[in-house]
Coordinates of C-alpha atoms and ligand atoms in Angstrom, one line a residue:
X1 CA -221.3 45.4 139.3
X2 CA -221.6 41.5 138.4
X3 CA -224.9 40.1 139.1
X4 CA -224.6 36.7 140.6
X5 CA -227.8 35.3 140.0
X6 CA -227.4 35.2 135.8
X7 CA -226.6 31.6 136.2
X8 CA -224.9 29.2 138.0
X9 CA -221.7 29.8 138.2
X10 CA -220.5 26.3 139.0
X11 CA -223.2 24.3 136.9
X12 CA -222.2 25.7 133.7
X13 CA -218.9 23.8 134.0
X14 CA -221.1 20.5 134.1
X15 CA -221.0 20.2 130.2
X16 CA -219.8 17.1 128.9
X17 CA -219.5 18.7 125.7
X18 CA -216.2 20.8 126.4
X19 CA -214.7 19.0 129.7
X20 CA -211.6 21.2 130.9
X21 CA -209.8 21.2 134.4
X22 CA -211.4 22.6 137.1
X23 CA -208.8 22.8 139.6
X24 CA -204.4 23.7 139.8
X25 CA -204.2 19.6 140.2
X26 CA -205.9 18.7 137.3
X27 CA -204.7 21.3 135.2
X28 CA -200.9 20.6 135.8
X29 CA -201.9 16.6 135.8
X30 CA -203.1 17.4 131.7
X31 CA -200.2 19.4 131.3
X32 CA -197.5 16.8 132.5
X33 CA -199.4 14.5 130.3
X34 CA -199.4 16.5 126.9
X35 CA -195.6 18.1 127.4
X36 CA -192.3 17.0 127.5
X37 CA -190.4 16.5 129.9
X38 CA -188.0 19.5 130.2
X39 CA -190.2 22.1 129.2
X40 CA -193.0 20.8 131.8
X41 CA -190.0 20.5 134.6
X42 CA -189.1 24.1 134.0
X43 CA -192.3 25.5 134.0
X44 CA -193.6 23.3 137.3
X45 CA -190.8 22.9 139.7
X46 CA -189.8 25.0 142.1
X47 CA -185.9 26.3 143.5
X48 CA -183.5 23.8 145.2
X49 CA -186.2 21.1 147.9
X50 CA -189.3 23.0 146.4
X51 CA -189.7 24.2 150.6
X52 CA -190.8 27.7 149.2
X53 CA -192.9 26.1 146.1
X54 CA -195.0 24.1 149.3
X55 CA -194.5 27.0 151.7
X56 CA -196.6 29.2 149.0
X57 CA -199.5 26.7 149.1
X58 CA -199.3 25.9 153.1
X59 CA -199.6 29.6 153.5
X60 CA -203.2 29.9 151.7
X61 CA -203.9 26.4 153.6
X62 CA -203.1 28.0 157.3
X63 CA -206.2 30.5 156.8
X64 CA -209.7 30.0 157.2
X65 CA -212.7 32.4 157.2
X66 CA -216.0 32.6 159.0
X67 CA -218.8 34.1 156.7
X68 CA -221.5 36.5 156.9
X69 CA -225.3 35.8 155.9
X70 CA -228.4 37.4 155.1
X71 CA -226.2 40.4 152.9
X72 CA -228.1 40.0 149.6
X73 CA -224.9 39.3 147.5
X74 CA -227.2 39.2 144.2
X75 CA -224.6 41.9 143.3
X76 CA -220.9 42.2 143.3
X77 CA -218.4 44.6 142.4
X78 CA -215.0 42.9 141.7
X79 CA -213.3 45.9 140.3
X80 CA -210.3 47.5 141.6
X81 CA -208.5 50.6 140.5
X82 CA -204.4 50.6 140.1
X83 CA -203.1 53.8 139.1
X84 CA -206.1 55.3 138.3
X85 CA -207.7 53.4 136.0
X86 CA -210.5 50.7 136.3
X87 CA -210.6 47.0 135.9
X88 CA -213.2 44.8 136.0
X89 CA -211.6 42.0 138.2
X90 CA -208.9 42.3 140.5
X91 CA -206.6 39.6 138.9
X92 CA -202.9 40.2 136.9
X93 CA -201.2 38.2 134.5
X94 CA -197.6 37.5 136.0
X95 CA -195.2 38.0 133.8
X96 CA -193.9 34.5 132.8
X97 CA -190.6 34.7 130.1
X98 CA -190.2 32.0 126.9
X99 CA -194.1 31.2 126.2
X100 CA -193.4 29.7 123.0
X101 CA -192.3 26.4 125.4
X102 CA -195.9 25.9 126.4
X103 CA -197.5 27.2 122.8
X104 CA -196.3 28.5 119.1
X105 CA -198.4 31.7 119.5
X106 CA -197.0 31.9 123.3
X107 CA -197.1 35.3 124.2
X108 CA -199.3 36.3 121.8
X109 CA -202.1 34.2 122.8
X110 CA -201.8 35.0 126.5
X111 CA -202.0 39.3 125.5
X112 CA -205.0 38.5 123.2
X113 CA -206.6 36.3 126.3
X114 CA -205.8 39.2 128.6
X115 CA -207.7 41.6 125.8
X116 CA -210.6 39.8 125.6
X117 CA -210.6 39.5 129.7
X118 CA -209.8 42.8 130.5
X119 CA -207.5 41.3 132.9
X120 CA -204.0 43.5 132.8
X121 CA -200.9 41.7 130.9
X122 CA -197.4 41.7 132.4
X123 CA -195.0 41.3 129.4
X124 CA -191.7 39.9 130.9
X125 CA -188.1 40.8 129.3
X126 CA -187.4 37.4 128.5
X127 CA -190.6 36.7 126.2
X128 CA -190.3 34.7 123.1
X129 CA -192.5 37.5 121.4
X130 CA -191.5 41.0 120.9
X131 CA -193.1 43.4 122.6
X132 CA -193.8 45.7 120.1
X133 CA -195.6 42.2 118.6
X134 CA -197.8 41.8 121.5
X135 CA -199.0 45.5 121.8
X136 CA -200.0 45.0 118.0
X137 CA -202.1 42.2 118.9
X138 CA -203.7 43.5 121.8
X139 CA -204.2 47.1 120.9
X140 CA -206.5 47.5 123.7
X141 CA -205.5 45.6 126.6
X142 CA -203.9 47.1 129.5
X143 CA -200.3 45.8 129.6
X144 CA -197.8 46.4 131.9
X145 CA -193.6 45.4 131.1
X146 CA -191.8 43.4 133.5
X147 CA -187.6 44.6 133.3
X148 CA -184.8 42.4 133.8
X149 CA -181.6 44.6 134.1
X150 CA -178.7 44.0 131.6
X151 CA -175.1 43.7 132.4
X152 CA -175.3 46.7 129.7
X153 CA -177.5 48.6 131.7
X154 CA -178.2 50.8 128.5
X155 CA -180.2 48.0 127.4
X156 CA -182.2 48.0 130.1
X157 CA -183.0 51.3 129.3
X158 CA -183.7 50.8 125.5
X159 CA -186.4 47.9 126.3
X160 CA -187.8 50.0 129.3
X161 CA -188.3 53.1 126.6
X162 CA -189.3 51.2 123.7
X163 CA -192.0 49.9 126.1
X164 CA -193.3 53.4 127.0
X165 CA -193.5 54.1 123.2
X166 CA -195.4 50.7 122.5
X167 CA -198.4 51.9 125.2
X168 CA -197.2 49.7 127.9
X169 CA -198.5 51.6 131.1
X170 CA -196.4 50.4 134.0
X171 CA -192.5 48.9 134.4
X172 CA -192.3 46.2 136.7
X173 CA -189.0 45.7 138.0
X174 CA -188.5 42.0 139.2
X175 CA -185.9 42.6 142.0
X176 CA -185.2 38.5 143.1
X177 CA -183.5 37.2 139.9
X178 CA -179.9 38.8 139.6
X179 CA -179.5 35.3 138.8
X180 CA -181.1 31.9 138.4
X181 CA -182.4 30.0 141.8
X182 CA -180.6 26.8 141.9
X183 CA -183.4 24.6 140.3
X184 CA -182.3 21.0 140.0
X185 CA -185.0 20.0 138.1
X186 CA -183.2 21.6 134.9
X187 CA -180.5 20.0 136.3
X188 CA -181.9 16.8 136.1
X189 CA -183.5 17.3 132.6
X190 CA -180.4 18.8 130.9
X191 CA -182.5 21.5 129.6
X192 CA -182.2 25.1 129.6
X193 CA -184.9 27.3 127.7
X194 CA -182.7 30.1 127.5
X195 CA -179.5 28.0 125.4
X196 CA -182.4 26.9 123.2
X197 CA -182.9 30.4 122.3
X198 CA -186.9 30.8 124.0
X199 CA -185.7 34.3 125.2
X200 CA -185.0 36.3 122.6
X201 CA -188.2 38.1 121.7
X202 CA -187.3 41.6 123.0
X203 CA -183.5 41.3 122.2
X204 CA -183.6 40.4 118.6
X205 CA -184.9 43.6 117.7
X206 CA -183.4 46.3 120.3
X207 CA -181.2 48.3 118.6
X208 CA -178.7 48.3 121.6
X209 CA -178.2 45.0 122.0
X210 CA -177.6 43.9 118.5
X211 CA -175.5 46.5 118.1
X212 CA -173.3 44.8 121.0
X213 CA -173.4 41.6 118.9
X214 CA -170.6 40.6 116.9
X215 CA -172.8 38.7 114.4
X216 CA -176.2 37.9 114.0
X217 CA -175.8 34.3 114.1
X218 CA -177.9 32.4 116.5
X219 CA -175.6 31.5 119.1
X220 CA -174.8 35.0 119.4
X221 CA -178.2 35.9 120.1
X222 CA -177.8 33.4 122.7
X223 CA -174.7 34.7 124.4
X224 CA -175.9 38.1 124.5
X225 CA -178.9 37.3 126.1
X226 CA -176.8 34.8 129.0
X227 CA -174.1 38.1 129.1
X228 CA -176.8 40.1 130.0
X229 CA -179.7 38.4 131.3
X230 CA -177.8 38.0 135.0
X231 CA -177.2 41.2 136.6
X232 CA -175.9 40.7 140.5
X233 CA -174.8 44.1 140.5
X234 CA -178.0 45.9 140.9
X235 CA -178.8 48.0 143.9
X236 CA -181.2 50.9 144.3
X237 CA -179.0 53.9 142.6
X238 CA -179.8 51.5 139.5
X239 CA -183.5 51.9 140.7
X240 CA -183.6 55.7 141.6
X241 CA -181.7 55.9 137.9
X242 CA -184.8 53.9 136.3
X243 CA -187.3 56.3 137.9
X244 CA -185.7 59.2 136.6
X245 CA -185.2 58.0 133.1
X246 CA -188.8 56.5 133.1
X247 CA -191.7 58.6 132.7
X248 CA -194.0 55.6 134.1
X249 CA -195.1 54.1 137.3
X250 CA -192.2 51.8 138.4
X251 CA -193.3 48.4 140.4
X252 CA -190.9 46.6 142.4
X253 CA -191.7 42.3 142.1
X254 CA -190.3 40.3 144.2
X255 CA -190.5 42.5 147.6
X256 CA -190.8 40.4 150.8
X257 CA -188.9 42.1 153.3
X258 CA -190.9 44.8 155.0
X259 CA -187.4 47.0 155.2
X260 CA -187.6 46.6 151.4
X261 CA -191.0 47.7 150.9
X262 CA -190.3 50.6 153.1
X263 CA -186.9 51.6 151.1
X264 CA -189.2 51.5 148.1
X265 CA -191.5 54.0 148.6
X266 CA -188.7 56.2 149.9
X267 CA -186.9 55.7 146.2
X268 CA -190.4 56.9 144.8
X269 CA -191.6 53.5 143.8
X270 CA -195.0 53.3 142.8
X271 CA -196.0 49.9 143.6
X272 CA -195.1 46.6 145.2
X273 CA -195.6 42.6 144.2
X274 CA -195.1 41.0 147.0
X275 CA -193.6 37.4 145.8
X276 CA -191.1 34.8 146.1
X277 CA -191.0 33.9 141.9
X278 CA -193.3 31.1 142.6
X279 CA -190.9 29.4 144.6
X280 CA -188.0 29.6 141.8
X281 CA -185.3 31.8 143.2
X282 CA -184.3 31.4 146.3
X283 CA -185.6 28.0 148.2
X284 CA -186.5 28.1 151.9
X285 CA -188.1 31.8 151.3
X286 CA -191.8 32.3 153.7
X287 CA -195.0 31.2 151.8
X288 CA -195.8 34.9 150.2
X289 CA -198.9 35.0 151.6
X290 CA -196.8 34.8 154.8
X291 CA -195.3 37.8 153.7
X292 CA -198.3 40.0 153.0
X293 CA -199.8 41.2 156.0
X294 CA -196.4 42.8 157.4
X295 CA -195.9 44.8 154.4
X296 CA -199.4 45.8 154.1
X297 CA -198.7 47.1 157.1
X298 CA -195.9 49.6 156.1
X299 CA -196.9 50.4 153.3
X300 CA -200.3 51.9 154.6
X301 CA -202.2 51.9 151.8
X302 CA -199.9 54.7 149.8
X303 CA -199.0 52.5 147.1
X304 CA -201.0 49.4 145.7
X305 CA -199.6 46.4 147.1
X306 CA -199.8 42.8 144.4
X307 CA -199.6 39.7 145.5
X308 CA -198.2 36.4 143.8
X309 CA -196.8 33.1 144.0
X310 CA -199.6 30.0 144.9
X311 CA -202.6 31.7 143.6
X312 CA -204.6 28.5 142.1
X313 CA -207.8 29.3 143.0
X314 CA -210.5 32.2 143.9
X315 CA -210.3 31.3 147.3
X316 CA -206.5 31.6 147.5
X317 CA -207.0 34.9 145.7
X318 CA -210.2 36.1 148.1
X319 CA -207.9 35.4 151.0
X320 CA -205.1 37.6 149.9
X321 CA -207.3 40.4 148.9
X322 CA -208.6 40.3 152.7
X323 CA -205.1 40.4 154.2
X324 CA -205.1 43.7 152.2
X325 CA -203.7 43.0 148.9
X326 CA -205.3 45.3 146.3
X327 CA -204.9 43.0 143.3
X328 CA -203.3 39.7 142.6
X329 CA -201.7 38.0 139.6
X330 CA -201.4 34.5 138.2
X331 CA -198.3 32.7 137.1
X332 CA -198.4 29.1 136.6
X333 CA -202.0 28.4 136.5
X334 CA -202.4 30.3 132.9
X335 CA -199.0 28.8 131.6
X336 CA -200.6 25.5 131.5
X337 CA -204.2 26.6 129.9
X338 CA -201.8 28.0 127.3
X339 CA -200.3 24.5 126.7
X340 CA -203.2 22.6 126.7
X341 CA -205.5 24.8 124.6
X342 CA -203.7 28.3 123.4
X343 CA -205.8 31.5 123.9
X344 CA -208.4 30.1 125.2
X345 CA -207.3 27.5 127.6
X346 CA -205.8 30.8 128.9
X347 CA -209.5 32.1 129.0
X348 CA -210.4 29.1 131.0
X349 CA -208.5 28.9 133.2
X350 CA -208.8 33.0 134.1
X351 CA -212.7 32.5 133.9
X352 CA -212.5 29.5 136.3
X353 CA -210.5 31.5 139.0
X354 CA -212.4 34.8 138.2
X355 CA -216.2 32.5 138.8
X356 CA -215.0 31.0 141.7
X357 CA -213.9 34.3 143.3
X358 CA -217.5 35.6 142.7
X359 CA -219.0 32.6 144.3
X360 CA -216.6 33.1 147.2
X361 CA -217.0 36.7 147.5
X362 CA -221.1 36.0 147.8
X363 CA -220.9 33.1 150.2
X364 CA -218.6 34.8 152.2
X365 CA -220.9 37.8 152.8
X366 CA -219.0 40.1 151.1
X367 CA -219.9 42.7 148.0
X368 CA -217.1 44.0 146.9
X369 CA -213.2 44.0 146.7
X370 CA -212.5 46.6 149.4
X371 CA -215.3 44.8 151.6
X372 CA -213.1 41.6 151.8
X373 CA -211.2 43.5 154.6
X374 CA -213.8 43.4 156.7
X375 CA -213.9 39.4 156.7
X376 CA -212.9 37.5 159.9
X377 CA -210.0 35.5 158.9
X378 CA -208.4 32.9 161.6
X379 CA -205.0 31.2 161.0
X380 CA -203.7 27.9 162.1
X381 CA -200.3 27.9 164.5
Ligands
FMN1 C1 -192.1 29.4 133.6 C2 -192.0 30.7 134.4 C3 -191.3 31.8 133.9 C4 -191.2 32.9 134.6 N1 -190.6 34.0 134.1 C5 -190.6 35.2 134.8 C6 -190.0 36.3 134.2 O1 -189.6 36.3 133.1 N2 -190.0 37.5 134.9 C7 -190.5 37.5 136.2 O2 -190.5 38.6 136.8 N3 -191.1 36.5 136.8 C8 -191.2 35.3 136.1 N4 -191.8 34.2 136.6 C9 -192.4 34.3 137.9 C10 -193.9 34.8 137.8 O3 -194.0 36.1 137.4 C11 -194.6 34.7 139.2 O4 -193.9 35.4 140.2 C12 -194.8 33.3 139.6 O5 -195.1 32.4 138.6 C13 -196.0 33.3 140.6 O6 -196.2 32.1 141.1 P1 -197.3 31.0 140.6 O7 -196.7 30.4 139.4 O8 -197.3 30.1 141.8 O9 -198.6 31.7 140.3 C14 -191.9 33.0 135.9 C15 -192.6 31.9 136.4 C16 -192.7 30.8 135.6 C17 -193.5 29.6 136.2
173_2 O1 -187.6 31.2 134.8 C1 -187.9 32.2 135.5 O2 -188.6 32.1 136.5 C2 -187.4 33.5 135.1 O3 -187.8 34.4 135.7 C3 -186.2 33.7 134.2 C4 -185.2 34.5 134.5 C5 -184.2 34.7 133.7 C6 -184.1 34.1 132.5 C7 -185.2 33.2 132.1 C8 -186.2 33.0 133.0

């Protein structure tokens, strides 16, 4: 239970002391200011005309809600429960490769934020950190490892099993990046984080992979990880395979089609995030959000069901928790309080999401995460 009435949650940002962004607008305004900019371009833009990268936000934009009074919402529970165990809020870290391009303790900083928040870490494959690194940095955080297959598909299993042994608690298998959306921002910029070597946290040190190295110069490194890092073969034997070899709960990210969530759980999956990669794969994709309700319908409640892509504020997140996801998770948002202030501009920028979800939880009559559901929500045509 969160009390709300501690103090207010919105005046305590009025603090001319330590001014920080309060909304997505301001926070990627600072950013564009303080980065370059490939790196920025990378992180920000979306696939091909950015359609799906506006279609994410329009989405959250078509819905509005009509409140309840007179509750008493001096209390609030935000917690939610994935695979039976607790946590306090329900909000994920995405997993979001190459951190060291926003900040030199990248993925280090974001696992120790996620620590001190209690808010669940997904790792991805292509980190600039090992994982074995983060994991000794934040002992007690709940983190989860996001799997790109390998071309070598033996490597996928080394990095899935080293993960297992590091205390990860879940694989999350991103399913919508066999291979790179076509973004023309990187085009445009002539920049490519993964040439530049930003990737090879998890690879440097799995004994699979360097073995299928010729060297260990860098630009071998680099190869290997391109050789591998695109894998347009993989179909759902490679899955079913995964699940055997795997003694975790396997997510599948990146599920929009309801036919897909349904094939899931028949392949044993144990979760779903439903999301289009932030708009980064492939453009002219639904909104997610657009996505949700229909697979939330399938999937009846048997398996937990995450939402991502165009989460920027505790609205946006209060509106897919009432469409019946059970948790979502945050991509872009903590990328940039990274940039601009390390650990804990990721801190900030959680907290700030995480306050105004309480706020909106309380003023829109609800007391709890489940309790959402029962909120009248009315979308535009
Ligand atoms: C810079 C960047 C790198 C990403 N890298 C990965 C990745 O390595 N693996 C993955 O599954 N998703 C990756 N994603 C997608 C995120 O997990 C998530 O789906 C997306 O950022 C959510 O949308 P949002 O940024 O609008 O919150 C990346 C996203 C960004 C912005
Ligand atoms: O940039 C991304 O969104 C991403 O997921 C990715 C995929 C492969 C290699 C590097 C990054």
């Amino acid at each position: 239970m969160t009390k709300t009435t501690h103090s207010d949650l919105l005046l305590k940002n009025i603090n001319a002391q330590a001014p920080f962004p309060i909304c997505f607008a301001d926070l990627e305004k600072a950013v564009a200011e303080k980065m370059e900019a490939g790196p920025f371009g990378y992180i920000r833009s979306g696939a091909g005309g950015e359609q799906t990268l506006r279609n994410n936000r329009a989405a959250f934009e078509k819905y509005s809600i009509t409140p309840r009074f007179l509750q008493d919402v001096s209390s609030i529970d935000t917690s939610i429960e994935l695979f039976g165990k607790v946590h306090p809020t329900p909000f994920l870290f995405a997993p979001v490769g190459m951190n060291k391009m926003a900040h030199d303790e990248g993925e280090l900083a974001v696992a120790r934020a996620a620590d001190q928040l209690k808010i669940p870490y997904i790792q991805s494959t292509v980190s600039s950190y090992a994982l074995e690194d983060v994991a000794q940095t934040a002992p007690t955080a709940t983190k989860w490892f996001q799997l790109y297959w390998s071309t070598n598909e033996e490597i996928a299993y080394s990095m899935a099993a080293r993960a297992e042994a590091a205390g990860f608690e879940a694989i999350v298998l991103t399913v919508d990046t066999v291979m790179l959306g076509w973004r023309e921002e990187d085009v445009r910029n002539q920049f490519s984080p993964l040439k530049l070597g930003y990737a090879r946290g998890n690879y440097m040190n799995d004994p699979v992979f360097t073995a299928s190295l010729p060297d260990d110069s860098f630009e071998s490194y680099v190869q290997g990880v391109l050789q591998n890092i695109f894998h347009p073969t993989l179909n759902w034997e490679n899955v079913r395979e995964l699940k055997r070899r795997s003694n975790l709960p396997i997510l599948l990210k990146g599920i929009l089609h309801p036919e897909d969530a349904k094939l899931a759980i028949e392949n044993g999956i144990d979760g779903i995030i439903v999301s289009n990669h932030g708009g980064r794969q492939l453009d002219g994709v639904i909104g997610s959000l657009d996505a949700l309700p229909n697979i939330v319908k399938v999937v009846n409640g048997q398996i937990p069901v995450i939402l991502d892509s165009g989460v920027y504020r505790g609205m946006d997140a209060l509106k897919a928790l009432a469409l019946g996801a059970d948790a979502v998770a945050i991509g872009r948002p903590f990328v940039y309080g990274l940039a601009l202030e390390g650990q804990q501009g990721v801190e900030k920028v959680m907290t700030n999401l995480y306050d105004e979800l309480k706020v909106s939880i309380a003023l829109a009559g609800a007391t709890s995460i489940k309790g959402l559901r029962d909120i009248t929500l009315l979308k535009d045509v």
